[in-house]
Amino acid sequence: MFYFAEVLFIILGILFIHLGLQGTEWKKRIKFLFFGGFSITMFLWSLYLHITTGNTGLPDETTPLFLFAMISSLYVLVLNTIYWFAIKNKLYSNFNISPYKTISFYSIAVALITMFLFNWIGPTGYQFFSTLLTVIAIIFAFNMCRKSLLIWNLKLILPDDPNKYVFISLDNNSRKDIGETPKHVIHFIMRMDDGSVRFPEVTSNVRYALTNVNFTPRFTSHTTTNEQTSDILLTLINLNNSEKHIIKAVGETADASLLKTAFLYPKDLNNDDELKSASNRNNLDNKHMDLDDLVKLKSLLDDGVITQEDYDIKKKQILGL
């Protein structure tokens, strides 16, 4: 027999998940899916109580640890179900790649282990050994998820040479200024072989000339050498449209030094294909201007305004002879 609260939870869960699937903004989608997952979790928790204890609810001696372990495990299972059947299939199919798949498997395993152990202990009992096993499983899964995320990012996005990229943290305005979207979050600045830089997680592939790095380190006090993270101001020039950007990153002296020594745009720009193309376009424009000038000079010569000698001198100057 269903009660009003259970009916309310299942209706809210379905409604929130539906709004999450139909929404257009990524952050709002995630919020609705998380709220929907919590509502479904509370519905399942009510069913669990009915099955295990009948309609009497939990015993008075129920420990907070038991409640936290069981409800959080149910929530993890519900969120993973939403991931596999909603996010992966309905929203972003590429979420089926590592590390999301790895994180999902580990979190499901930990949730099942936790529910089994604490259900075995019971709501009023406490066993140190079982709790310790659960804590070890959670720490192991967290570490494996962290490794999978790091390895995936480095292998998929970054070059093998660690001196070619720097991990950066940007403020909101700077991230938007260089093309961050909710789906493509910027974590790295990378140096290309021609000396330009780009942000590899942004799909636009825009390249910039890093022309200046402004950095003043801060310390925890005047008497120690414990360095704090400080603002790094990076001056970038978009190589596509020559727009200038000054963005703010957060880092330490080592990051700023690497940016200064290896990432500043080289003085010799002869190897840059885009700058060559721009230079060739400018040369063509100049040639058209030169031809127009010669036509005007010839007209002045024909009209007797200038002499042949004047014409020859100007002609040589225009043609660079």
XYZ file of C-alpha atoms in Angstrom:
321
model
C 0.000 0.000 0.000
C 1.399 3.350 -1.041
C 1.214 6.403 1.180
C 0.919 10.044 0.166
C 4.646 10.763 0.677
C 5.686 7.889 -1.580
C 3.293 8.974 -4.329
C 4.599 12.529 -4.025
C 8.233 11.356 -4.241
C 7.675 9.264 -7.367
C 5.711 12.046 -9.108
C 8.384 14.651 -8.270
C 11.144 12.273 -9.396
C 9.533 11.634 -12.773
C 8.778 15.352 -13.235
C 12.326 16.502 -12.400
C 13.929 13.863 -14.638
C 11.591 14.847 -17.473
C 12.547 18.525 -17.060
C 16.219 17.520 -17.034
C 15.860 15.631 -20.310
C 13.894 18.408 -21.999
C 16.037 21.347 -20.848
C 18.521 23.147 -23.055
C 21.040 24.511 -20.533
C 23.493 21.923 -19.223
C 23.666 23.184 -15.614
C 19.874 23.264 -15.270
C 19.658 19.777 -16.733
C 22.075 18.466 -14.124
C 20.195 20.181 -11.278
C 16.855 18.716 -12.366
C 18.371 15.241 -12.778
C 19.963 15.411 -9.318
C 16.689 16.544 -7.723
C 14.833 13.835 -9.622
C 17.362 11.259 -8.445
C 16.913 12.349 -4.825
C 13.123 12.062 -5.074
C 13.389 8.560 -6.555
C 15.879 7.689 -3.782
C 13.411 8.719 -1.069
C 10.709 6.671 -2.779
C 12.965 3.582 -2.788
C 13.954 4.237 0.829
C 10.287 4.200 1.833
C 9.824 0.908 0.002
C 12.862 -0.506 1.812
C 11.370 0.419 5.188
C 8.050 -1.205 4.288
C 9.772 -4.399 3.207
C 12.173 -4.711 6.167
C 10.244 -3.221 9.088
C 6.656 -3.123 7.914
C 4.751 0.080 8.583
C 6.356 0.753 11.969
C 9.287 2.764 10.590
C 12.821 2.548 11.910
C 13.518 1.492 15.475
C 14.232 4.283 17.937
C 17.846 3.181 18.339
C 18.664 3.574 14.637
C 22.179 4.982 14.198
C 22.859 8.041 11.997
C 25.677 6.086 10.343
C 23.191 3.484 9.122
C 20.858 6.127 7.689
C 23.680 7.939 5.928
C 25.187 4.767 4.469
C 21.910 3.362 3.173
C 20.381 6.546 1.749
C 23.628 7.747 0.130
C 24.166 4.299 -1.415
C 20.645 4.298 -2.832
C 21.237 7.794 -4.194
C 24.458 6.666 -5.923
C 22.634 3.728 -7.530
C 19.784 5.956 -8.734
C 22.187 8.552 -10.187
C 24.100 5.843 -12.037
C 20.831 4.491 -13.420
C 20.007 7.995 -14.657
C 23.479 8.196 -16.199
C 23.191 4.948 -18.160
C 19.586 5.317 -19.305
C 19.121 9.077 -19.558
C 22.335 11.080 -19.844
C 24.263 8.581 -21.966
C 21.411 7.707 -24.316
C 19.320 10.879 -24.376
C 21.668 13.798 -23.778
C 25.319 13.083 -24.541
C 26.202 9.730 -26.016
C 29.949 10.440 -25.701
C 29.558 10.182 -21.909
C 29.911 6.448 -22.465
C 33.676 6.856 -22.751
C 36.225 6.632 -19.969
C 36.444 8.025 -17.326
C 32.678 8.285 -16.855
C 32.154 4.578 -17.428
C 34.949 3.685 -14.981
C 33.639 6.066 -12.328
C 30.152 4.624 -12.734
C 31.304 1.018 -12.280
C 33.356 1.787 -9.162
C 30.627 3.875 -7.539
C 28.014 1.152 -8.197
C 30.300 -1.467 -6.631
C 30.881 0.660 -3.519
C 27.157 1.390 -3.160
C 26.264 -2.304 -3.342
C 29.006 -3.272 -0.854
C 27.874 -0.550 1.552
C 24.204 -1.529 1.365
C 25.025 -5.217 1.889
C 27.287 -4.613 4.896
C 25.032 -2.136 6.661
C 21.899 -4.144 5.966
C 23.718 -7.089 7.549
C 24.658 -4.964 10.576
C 21.090 -3.737 10.989
C 19.774 -0.260 11.829
C 20.575 -0.473 15.551
C 23.906 -2.293 15.376
C 27.436 -1.163 14.739
C 30.370 -3.350 13.719
C 33.767 -1.782 13.337
C 35.029 -4.413 10.882
C 32.146 -3.982 8.435
C 32.359 -0.200 8.584
C 36.121 -0.353 8.035
C 35.630 -2.514 4.930
C 33.173 0.032 3.550
C 35.542 2.939 4.204
C 38.397 1.048 2.493
C 36.172 0.308 -0.515
C 35.166 3.977 -0.798
C 38.783 5.197 -0.581
C 39.895 2.643 -3.180
C 37.080 3.583 -5.569
C 37.719 7.300 -5.131
C 41.405 6.849 -5.894
C 40.702 4.730 -8.995
C 38.160 7.267 -10.263
C 40.659 10.080 -9.750
C 43.328 8.151 -11.659
C 40.982 7.286 -14.503
C 39.951 10.923 -14.842
C 43.545 12.173 -14.811
C 44.879 9.534 -17.207
C 41.959 10.039 -19.582
C 42.451 13.808 -19.683
C 46.212 13.594 -20.190
C 46.120 10.908 -22.877
C 43.220 12.314 -24.830
C 44.087 16.000 -24.738
C 47.702 16.662 -23.898
C 51.013 15.899 -25.619
C 53.576 13.525 -24.158
C 55.988 16.337 -23.283
C 54.847 17.867 -19.943
C 56.719 21.080 -20.750
C 54.205 21.761 -23.513
C 51.231 22.345 -21.223
C 50.364 23.987 -17.921
C 47.383 23.214 -15.713
C 45.509 26.476 -15.171
C 42.493 27.732 -13.255
C 40.733 30.739 -14.801
C 38.086 33.088 -13.450
C 34.612 33.124 -15.031
C 35.174 36.112 -17.313
C 38.477 34.749 -18.634
C 36.988 31.333 -19.358
C 34.111 32.809 -21.344
C 36.485 35.185 -23.135
C 38.376 32.311 -24.739
C 35.448 30.054 -25.520
C 34.606 27.876 -22.521
C 31.164 26.244 -22.588
C 29.427 24.093 -19.957
C 30.374 21.057 -22.029
C 33.985 22.064 -22.743
C 35.628 23.253 -19.535
C 39.128 24.710 -19.770
C 41.841 23.212 -17.562
C 45.001 23.499 -19.649
C 46.936 25.915 -21.826
C 49.100 24.124 -24.399
C 52.058 25.266 -26.512
C 51.968 24.335 -30.201
C 55.052 23.471 -32.250
C 55.004 26.867 -33.965
C 55.144 28.694 -30.620
C 51.479 29.645 -30.455
C 49.219 28.465 -27.629
C 45.701 27.079 -27.476
C 43.246 25.687 -24.964
C 42.913 22.038 -25.991
C 39.561 21.356 -24.340
C 37.832 24.051 -26.420
C 36.626 22.734 -29.770
C 37.200 25.978 -31.718
C 40.962 25.272 -32.073
C 41.702 29.000 -31.972
C 45.428 29.701 -31.545
C 46.863 32.646 -29.681
C 50.181 34.425 -29.394
C 51.085 34.675 -25.705
C 52.961 37.971 -25.625
C 53.218 38.791 -21.912
C 53.051 37.075 -18.500
C 52.507 39.358 -15.511
C 52.996 37.622 -12.152
C 53.823 38.673 -8.590
C 53.991 35.786 -6.086
C 52.393 36.052 -2.661
C 53.549 34.359 0.517
C 51.776 33.258 3.689
C 53.711 35.856 5.679
C 56.657 38.238 5.382
C 58.928 35.902 7.287
C 58.283 32.590 5.495
C 58.883 31.199 2.014
C 55.547 29.372 1.862
C 54.136 30.535 -1.443
C 50.433 31.036 -2.037
C 48.684 30.720 -5.362
C 48.631 34.112 -7.054
C 47.031 35.733 -10.078
C 48.815 35.343 -13.410
C 47.774 37.847 -16.078
C 48.257 36.464 -19.593
C 48.202 38.733 -22.637
C 46.944 36.815 -25.674
C 46.511 37.855 -29.301
C 44.056 35.865 -31.389
C 45.954 34.793 -34.514
C 42.712 34.614 -36.538
C 41.462 38.157 -36.022
C 44.310 39.878 -34.087
C 42.037 40.594 -31.100
C 43.844 41.166 -27.807
C 42.762 39.360 -24.629
C 44.060 39.738 -21.085
C 42.943 36.750 -19.043
C 43.473 35.915 -15.385
C 44.830 32.544 -14.268
C 45.805 31.265 -10.822
C 49.140 29.576 -10.185
C 52.542 29.641 -8.556
C 56.024 30.795 -9.546
C 56.847 27.503 -11.301
C 53.784 27.830 -13.559
C 54.521 31.464 -14.342
C 58.185 30.687 -15.050
C 57.281 27.929 -17.499
C 54.845 30.224 -19.254
C 57.488 32.918 -19.509
C 60.314 30.698 -20.714
C 58.536 28.254 -23.024
C 55.145 29.720 -23.927
C 55.878 33.321 -24.934
C 55.437 33.742 -28.660
C 58.771 33.617 -30.518
C 60.203 36.827 -31.961
C 60.849 35.142 -35.307
C 57.405 34.793 -36.883
C 58.581 33.436 -40.251
C 57.452 29.887 -39.442
C 53.845 30.788 -38.738
C 51.682 29.718 -41.682
C 48.778 31.958 -40.764
C 50.995 34.991 -40.396
C 52.566 34.111 -43.773
C 49.133 34.013 -45.345
C 48.230 37.324 -43.743
C 51.521 38.768 -44.972
C 50.876 37.505 -48.501
C 47.417 39.063 -48.464
C 48.909 42.367 -47.368
C 51.530 42.149 -50.116
C 48.827 41.585 -52.727
C 46.883 44.568 -51.415
C 50.036 46.687 -51.581
C 50.664 45.590 -55.163
C 47.160 46.666 -56.134
C 47.830 50.031 -54.484
C 51.153 50.307 -56.362
C 49.492 49.657 -59.707
C 46.873 52.298 -58.959
C 49.629 54.782 -58.118
C 51.462 54.011 -61.380
C 48.248 54.577 -63.353
C 47.777 57.916 -61.640
C 51.412 58.894 -62.285
C 51.112 57.939 -65.978
C 48.015 60.086 -66.233
C 49.895 63.025 -64.687
C 52.762 62.453 -67.114
C 50.413 62.413 -70.103
C 48.757 65.594 -68.903
C 52.169 67.293 -68.592
C 51.867 67.850 -64.859
C 55.133 65.951 -64.166
C 58.173 65.347 -66.278
C 59.453 62.013 -67.602
C 62.303 62.182 -65.115
C 59.910 62.656 -62.200
C 57.832 59.749 -63.471
C 60.846 57.427 -63.728
C 62.021 58.280 -60.195
C 58.564 57.632 -58.661
C 58.150 54.454 -60.681
C 61.408 53.049 -59.309
C 60.390 53.965 -55.762
C 56.983 52.274 -56.083
C 58.369 49.104 -57.655
C 61.325 48.996 -55.276
C 63.907 49.065 -58.036
